[in-house]
Coordinates of C-alpha atoms and ligand atoms in Angstrom, one line a residue:
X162 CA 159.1 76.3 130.5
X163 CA 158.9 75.0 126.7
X164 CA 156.0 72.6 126.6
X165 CA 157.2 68.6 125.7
X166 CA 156.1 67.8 122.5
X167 CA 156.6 63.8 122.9
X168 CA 153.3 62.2 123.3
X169 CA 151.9 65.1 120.7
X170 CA 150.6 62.9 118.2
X171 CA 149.1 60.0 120.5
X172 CA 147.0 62.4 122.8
X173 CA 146.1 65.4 120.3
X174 CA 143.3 65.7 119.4
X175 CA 141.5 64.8 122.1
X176 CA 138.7 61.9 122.3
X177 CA 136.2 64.3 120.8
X178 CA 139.1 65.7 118.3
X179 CA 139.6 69.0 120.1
X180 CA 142.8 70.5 119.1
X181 CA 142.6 72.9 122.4
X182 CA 139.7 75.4 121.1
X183 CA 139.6 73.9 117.8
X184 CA 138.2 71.1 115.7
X185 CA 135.5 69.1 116.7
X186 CA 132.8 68.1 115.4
X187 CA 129.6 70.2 114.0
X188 CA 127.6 68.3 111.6
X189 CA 123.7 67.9 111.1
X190 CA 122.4 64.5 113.4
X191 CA 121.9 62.4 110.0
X192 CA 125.7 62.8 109.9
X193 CA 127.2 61.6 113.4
X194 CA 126.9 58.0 113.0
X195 CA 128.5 57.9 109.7
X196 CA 130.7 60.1 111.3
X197 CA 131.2 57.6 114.5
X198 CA 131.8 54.8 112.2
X199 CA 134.4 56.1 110.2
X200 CA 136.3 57.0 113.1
X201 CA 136.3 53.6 114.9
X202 CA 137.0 51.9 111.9
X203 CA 140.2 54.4 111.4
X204 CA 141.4 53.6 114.9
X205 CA 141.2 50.2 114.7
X206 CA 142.1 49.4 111.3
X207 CA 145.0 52.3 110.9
X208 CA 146.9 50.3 113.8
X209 CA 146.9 46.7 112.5
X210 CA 150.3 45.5 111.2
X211 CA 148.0 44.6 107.8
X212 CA 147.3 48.0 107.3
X213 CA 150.7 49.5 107.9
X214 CA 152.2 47.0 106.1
X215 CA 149.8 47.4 103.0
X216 CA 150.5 51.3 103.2
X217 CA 154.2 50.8 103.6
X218 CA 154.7 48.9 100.5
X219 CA 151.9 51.3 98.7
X220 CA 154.1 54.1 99.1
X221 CA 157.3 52.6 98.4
X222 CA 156.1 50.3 95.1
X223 CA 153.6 53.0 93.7
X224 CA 154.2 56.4 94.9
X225 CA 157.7 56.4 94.9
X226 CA 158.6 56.9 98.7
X227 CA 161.1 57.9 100.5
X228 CA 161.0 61.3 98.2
X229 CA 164.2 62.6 98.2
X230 CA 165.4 65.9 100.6
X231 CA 167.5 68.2 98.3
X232 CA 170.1 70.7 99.0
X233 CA 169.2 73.8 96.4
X234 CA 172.7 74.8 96.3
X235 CA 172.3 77.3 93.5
X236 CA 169.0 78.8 95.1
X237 CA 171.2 79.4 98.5
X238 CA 174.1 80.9 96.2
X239 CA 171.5 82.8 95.0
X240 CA 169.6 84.7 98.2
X241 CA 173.2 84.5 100.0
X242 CA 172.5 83.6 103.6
X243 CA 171.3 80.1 105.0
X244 CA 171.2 76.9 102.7
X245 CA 167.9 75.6 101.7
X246 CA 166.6 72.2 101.6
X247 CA 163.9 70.7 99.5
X248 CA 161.9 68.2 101.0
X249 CA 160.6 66.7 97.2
X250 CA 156.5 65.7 97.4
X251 CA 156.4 67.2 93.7
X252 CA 158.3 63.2 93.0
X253 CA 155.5 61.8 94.7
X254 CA 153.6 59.7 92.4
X255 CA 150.8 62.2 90.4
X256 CA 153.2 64.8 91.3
X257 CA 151.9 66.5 94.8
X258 CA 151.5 65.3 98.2
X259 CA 148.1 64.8 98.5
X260 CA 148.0 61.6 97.0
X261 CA 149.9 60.4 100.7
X262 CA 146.3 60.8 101.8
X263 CA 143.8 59.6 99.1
X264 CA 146.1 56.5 99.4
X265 CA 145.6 56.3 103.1
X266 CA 141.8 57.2 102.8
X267 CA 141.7 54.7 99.9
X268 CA 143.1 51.6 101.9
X269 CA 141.0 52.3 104.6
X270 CA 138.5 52.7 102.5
X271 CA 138.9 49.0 101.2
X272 CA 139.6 47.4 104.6
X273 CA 136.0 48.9 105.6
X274 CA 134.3 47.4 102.6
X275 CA 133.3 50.5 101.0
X276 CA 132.6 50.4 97.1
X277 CA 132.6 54.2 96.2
X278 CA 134.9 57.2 96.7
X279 CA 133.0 60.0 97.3
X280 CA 134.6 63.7 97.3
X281 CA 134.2 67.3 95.9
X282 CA 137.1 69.4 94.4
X283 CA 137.8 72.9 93.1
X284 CA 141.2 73.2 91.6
X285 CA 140.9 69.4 90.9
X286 CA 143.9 68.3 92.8
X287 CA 142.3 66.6 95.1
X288 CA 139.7 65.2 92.5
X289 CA 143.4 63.8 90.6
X290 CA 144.8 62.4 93.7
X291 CA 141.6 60.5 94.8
X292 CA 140.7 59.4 91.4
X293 CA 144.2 57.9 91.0
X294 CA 143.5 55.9 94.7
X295 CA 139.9 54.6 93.9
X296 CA 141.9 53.5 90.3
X297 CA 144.3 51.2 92.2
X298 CA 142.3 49.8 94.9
X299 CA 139.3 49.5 92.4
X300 CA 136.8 51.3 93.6
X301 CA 134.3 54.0 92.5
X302 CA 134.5 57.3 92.2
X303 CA 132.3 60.1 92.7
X304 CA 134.1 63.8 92.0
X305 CA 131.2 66.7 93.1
X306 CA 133.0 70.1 91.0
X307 CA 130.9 73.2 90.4
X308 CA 130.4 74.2 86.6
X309 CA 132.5 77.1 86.7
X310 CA 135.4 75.0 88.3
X311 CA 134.7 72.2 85.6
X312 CA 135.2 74.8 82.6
X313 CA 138.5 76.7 84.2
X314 CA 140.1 73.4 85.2
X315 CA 139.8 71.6 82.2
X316 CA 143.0 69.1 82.3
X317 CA 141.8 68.1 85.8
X318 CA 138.4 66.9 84.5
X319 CA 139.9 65.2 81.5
X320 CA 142.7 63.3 84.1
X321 CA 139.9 62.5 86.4
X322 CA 137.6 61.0 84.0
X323 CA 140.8 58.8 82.1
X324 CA 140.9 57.7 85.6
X325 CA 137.5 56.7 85.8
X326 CA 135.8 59.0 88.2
X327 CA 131.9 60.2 87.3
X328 CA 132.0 64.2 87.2
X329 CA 128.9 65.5 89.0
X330 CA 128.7 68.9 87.9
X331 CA 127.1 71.4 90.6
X332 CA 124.8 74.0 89.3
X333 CA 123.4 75.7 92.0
X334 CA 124.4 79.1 93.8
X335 CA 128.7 80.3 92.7
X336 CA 128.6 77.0 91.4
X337 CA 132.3 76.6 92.9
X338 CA 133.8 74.8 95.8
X339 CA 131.3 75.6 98.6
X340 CA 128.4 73.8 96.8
X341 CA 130.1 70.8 95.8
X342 CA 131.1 70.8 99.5
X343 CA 127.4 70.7 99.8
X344 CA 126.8 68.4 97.2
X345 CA 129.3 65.5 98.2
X346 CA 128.0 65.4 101.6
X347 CA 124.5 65.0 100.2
X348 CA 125.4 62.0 98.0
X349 CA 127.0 60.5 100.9
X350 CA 124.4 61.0 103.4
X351 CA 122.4 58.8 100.5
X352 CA 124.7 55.8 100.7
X353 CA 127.1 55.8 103.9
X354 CA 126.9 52.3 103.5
X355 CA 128.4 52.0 100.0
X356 CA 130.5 54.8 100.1
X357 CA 132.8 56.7 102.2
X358 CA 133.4 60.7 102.1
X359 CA 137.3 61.5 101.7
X360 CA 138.2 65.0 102.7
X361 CA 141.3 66.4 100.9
X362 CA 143.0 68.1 103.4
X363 CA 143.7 68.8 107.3
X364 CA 140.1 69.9 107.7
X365 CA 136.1 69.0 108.1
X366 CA 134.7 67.8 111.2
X367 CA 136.3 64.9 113.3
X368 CA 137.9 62.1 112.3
X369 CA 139.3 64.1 109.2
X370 CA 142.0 66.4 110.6
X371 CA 143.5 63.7 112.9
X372 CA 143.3 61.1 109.4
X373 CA 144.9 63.2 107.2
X374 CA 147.3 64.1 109.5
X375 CA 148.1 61.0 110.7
X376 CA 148.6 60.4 106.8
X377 CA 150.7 62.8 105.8
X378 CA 153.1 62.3 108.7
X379 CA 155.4 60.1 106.5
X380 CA 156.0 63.7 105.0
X381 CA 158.3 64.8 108.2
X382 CA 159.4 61.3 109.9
X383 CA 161.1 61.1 106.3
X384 CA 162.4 64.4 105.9
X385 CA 164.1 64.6 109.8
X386 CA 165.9 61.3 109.2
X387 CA 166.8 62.4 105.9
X388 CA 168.2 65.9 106.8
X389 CA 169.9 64.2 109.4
X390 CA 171.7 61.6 107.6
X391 CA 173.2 64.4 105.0
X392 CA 173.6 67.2 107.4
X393 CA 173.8 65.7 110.7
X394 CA 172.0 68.4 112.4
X395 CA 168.4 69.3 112.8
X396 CA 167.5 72.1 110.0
X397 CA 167.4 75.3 111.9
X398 CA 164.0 76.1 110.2
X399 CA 161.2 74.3 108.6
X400 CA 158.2 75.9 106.4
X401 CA 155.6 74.8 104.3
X402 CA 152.8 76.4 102.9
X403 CA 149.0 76.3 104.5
X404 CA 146.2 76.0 102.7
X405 CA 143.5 73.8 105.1
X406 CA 147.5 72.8 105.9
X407 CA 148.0 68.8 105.0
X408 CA 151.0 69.6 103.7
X409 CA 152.4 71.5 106.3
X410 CA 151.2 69.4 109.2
X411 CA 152.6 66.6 108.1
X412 CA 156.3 68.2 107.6
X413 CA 155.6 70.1 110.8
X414 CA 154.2 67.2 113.3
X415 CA 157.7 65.4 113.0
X416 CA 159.5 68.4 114.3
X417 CA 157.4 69.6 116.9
X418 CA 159.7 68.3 119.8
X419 CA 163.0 69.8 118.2
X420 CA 165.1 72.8 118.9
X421 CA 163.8 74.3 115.2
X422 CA 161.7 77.1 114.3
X423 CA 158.4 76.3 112.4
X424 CA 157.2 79.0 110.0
X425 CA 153.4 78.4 108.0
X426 CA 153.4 80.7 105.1
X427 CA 149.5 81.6 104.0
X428 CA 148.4 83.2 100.4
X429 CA 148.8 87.2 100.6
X430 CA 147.0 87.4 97.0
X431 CA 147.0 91.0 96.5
X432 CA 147.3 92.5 99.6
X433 CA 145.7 92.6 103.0
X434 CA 142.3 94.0 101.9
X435 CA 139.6 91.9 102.6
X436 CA 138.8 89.8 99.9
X437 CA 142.3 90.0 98.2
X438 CA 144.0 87.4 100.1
X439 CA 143.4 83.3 102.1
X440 CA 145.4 84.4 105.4
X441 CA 143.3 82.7 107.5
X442 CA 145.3 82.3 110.5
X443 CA 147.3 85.8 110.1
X444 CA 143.5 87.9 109.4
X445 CA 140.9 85.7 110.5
X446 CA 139.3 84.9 113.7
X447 CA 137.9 81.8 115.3
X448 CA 134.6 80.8 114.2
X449 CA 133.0 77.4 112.4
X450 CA 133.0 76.0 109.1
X451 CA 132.5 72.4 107.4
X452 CA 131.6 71.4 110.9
X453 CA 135.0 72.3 112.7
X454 CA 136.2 75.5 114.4
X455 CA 139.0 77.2 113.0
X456 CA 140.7 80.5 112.8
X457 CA 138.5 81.9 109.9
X458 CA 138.3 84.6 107.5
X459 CA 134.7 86.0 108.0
X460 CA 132.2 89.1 107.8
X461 CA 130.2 90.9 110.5
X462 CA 127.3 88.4 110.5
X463 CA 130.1 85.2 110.8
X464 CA 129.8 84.1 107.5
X465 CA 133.2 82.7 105.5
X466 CA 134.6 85.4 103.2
X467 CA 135.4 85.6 99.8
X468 CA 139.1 84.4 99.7
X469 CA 141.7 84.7 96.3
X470 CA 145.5 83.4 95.8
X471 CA 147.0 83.1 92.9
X472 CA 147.2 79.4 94.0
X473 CA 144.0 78.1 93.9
X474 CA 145.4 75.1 96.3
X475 CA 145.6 77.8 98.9
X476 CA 142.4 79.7 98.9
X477 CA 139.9 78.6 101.3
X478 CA 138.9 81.0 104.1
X479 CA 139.2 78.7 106.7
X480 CA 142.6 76.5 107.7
X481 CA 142.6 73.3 109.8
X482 CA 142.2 73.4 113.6
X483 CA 145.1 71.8 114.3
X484 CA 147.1 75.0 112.8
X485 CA 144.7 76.6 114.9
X486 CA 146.1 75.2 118.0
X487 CA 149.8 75.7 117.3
X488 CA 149.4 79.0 116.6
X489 CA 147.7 79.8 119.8
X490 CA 150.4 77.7 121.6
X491 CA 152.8 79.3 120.1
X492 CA 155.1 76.3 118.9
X493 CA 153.9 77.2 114.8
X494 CA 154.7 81.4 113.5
X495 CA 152.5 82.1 110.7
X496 CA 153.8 84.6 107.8
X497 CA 152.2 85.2 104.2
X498 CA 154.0 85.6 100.7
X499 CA 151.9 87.6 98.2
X500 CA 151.7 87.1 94.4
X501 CA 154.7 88.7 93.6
X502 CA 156.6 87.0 95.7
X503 CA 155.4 83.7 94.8
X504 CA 156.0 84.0 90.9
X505 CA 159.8 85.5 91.9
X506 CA 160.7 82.4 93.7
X507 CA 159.0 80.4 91.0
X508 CA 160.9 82.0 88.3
X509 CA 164.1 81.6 90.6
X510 CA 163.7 78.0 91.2
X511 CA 163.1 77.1 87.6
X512 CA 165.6 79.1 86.8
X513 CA 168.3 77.8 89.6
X514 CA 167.4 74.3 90.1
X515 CA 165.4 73.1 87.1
X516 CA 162.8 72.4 89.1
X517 CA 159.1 73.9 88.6
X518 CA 157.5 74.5 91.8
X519 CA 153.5 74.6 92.1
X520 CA 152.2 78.1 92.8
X521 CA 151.3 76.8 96.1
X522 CA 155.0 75.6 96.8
X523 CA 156.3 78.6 95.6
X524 CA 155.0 80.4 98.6
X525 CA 157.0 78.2 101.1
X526 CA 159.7 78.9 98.4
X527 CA 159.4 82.8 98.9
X528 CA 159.5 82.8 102.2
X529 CA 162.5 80.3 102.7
X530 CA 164.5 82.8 100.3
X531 CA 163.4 86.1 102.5
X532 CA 164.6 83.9 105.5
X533 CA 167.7 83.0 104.4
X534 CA 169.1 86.1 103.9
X535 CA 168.0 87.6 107.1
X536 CA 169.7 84.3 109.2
X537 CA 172.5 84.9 107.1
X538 CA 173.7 81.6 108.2
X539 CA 171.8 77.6 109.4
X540 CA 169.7 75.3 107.3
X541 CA 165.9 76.0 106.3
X542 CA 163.8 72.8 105.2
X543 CA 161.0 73.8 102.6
X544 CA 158.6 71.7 101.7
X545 CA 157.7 71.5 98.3
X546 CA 154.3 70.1 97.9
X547 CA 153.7 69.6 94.6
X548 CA 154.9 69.9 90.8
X549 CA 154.2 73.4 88.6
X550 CA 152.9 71.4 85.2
X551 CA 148.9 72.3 86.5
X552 CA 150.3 76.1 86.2
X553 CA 152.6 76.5 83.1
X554 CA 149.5 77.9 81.0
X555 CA 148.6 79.9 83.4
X556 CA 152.1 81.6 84.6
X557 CA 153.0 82.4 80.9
X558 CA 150.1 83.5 79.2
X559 CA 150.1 85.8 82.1
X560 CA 153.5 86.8 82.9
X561 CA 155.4 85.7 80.5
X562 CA 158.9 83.6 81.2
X563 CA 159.9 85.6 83.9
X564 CA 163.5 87.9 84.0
Ligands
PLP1350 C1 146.3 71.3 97.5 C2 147.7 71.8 97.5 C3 148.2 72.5 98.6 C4 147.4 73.1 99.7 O1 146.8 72.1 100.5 P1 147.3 71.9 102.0 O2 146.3 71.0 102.6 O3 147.4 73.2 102.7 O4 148.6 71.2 101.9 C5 149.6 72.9 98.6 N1 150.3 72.5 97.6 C6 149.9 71.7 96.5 C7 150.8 71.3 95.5 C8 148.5 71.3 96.5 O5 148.1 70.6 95.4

């Protein structure tokens, strides 16, 4: 019998934010209360009508929500099968979807008191989007980026800084995302008081994967009455791609219950060699990292593995327990695009639509188009997280302008 996915949301996670085998909560004792707190405050604060209220206008007066769902009529001409739908986070105000969590973190950040934002970032995405919500609710903000991140992203740091975060470059060990994992923490563990810690996706220990879930719902509940008002039908198929898997989640949790297939597409890099890829879910098994258990890609001894994508959104050897879950249950299938397919289908939708994905999109994008033409027939909703402008230099310098 197909499970009932109706009372999902309210009862998963569990108290202790379990996701079945996943999730939890495995952090050092210094960390629990600050831990505790911020999860009490969320539940209690995240259901006043202030709050929801305050959101709701945030996202309709500043980010530009309800972003629109899109028939890419050219692109299905194109692949000759199914038609495919854009669900559009790249018009979401800074130009991804991850600012539908920094706002929520932000807000509840303000309703707590709190006086600094205090993250780390690789790619600087999430460094943008958090930056941008400690600039409108007036807060600090505290961006922990290793040095070699700080030299290779170099627009990032110049947007986050116009936005008036402090940098605080990490110089120890790869000097990448891991340490300024390490780093953030460390500077929040100074001043829990003062500051909160804002994760910037579906992962970390508990209550960060339910939060930014919870957050990026209005991704889905949007997009279902949206395809159903143009279409009126459920799309046969929705897919995102997964990263740590805010995106996805929050296109995925609104269509849990219905009649539609659900397809994660993970970063196949180069190819299925260790080390050449960020498949978490489809290569790696369980273990713990950032103080949650989640499929992960690891060694012999346990320890994460080196992970690549030509997305740097994507690559992060674990993903977020909650994809964990629905992959065990069965309700989410997990596939991976590689490179190559992700610059064809970003080539094709520039090309097509005039729209330019983000690498990370592009995935979702290269597997809707595989899809299509194998169901010959239906609807497929994509979701396309965020805006190409962070990847024109690096596309062209190193393919060119495509076919
Ligand atoms: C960060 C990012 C992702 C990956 O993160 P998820 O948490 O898996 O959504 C995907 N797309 C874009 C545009 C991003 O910036």
């Amino acid at each position: 019998m197909k499970k009932d996915y109706r009372n999902y949301l309210q009862t998963t996670p569990d108290a202790e934010g379990n996701f079945g085998d996943y999730g939890g909560s495995f952090v050092p004792p210094e960390l629990i209360g600050p831990m505790k707190e911020i999860h009490e405050a969320y539940l209690k604060i995240s259901r006043s009508h202030r709050f929801i209220e305050e959101l709701r206008s945030i996202q309709k007066h500043y980010q530009g929500r309800p972003t629109p769902v899109y028939h890419a009529a050219r692109l299905s001409e194109k692949c000759g099968g199914a038609q495919i739908y854009l669900k559009r986070e790249d018009l979401n105000h800074t130009g991804a979807h991850k600012l539908n969590h920094c706002m929520g973190e932000g807000l509840l950040a303000k309703y707590m008191g709190k006086k600094k934002l205090i993250a780390e970032t690789g790619a600087g995405q999430h460094g943008v989007a958090l930056a941008t919500a400690a600039a409108y609710f007036g807060l600090e903000c505290e961006i922990h980026m290793g040095e070699v991140d700080i030299a290779k992203e170099h627009p990032n740091v110049v947007r986050m800084k116009l936005l008036g975060a402090e940098i605080v470059s990490v110089s120890h060990g790869l000097k990448t995302l891991k340490e300024a994992v390490d780093s953030a923490f460390q500077a929040y563990l100074a001043d829990p008081v003062n500051s909160i810690y804002c994760i910037g996706s579906v992962v970390g220990p508990h209550p960060f994967p339910m939060m930014v879930r919870d957050f990026q719902h209005v991704v889905g509940k949007e997009a279902r009455e949206q395809f159903l008002e143009m279409t009126g039908n459920l799309p046969d198929l929705v897919t995102a791609c997964v990263g740590g898997g805010s995106n996805s989640i929050g296109l995925f949790s609104a269509f849990l219950n219905d009649p539609c297939e659900i397809w994660g597409v993970e970063p196949l890099g180069r190819g299925p060699e260790p080390g050449n890829h960020a498949a978490s879910i489809t290569y790696g098994k369980p273990g713990i990292l950032h103080g949650f258990r989640c499929y992960l890609l690891q060694d012999e001894n346990g320890d994460p593995s080196p992970v690549y994508s030509i997305a740097s959104g994507l690559d992060y050897p674990g993903v977020g327990p909650e994809h964990s879950h629905l992959k065990d249950e069965g309700r989410v299938q997990y596939t991976s695009a590689d490179d190559k397919e992700c610059l064809d289908a970003f080539f094709a939708l520039c090309r097509t639509e005039g729209i330019i994905p983000a690498l990370e999109s592009a995935h979702a994008v290269a597997f809707a188009m595989k899809k299509a033409v194998e169901m010959k027939h239906g609807t497929l909703l994509v979701n396309l997280s965020g805006r190409g402008d962070k990847d024109l230099d690096f596309v062209v310098d190193h393919y060119g302008y495509g076919k």
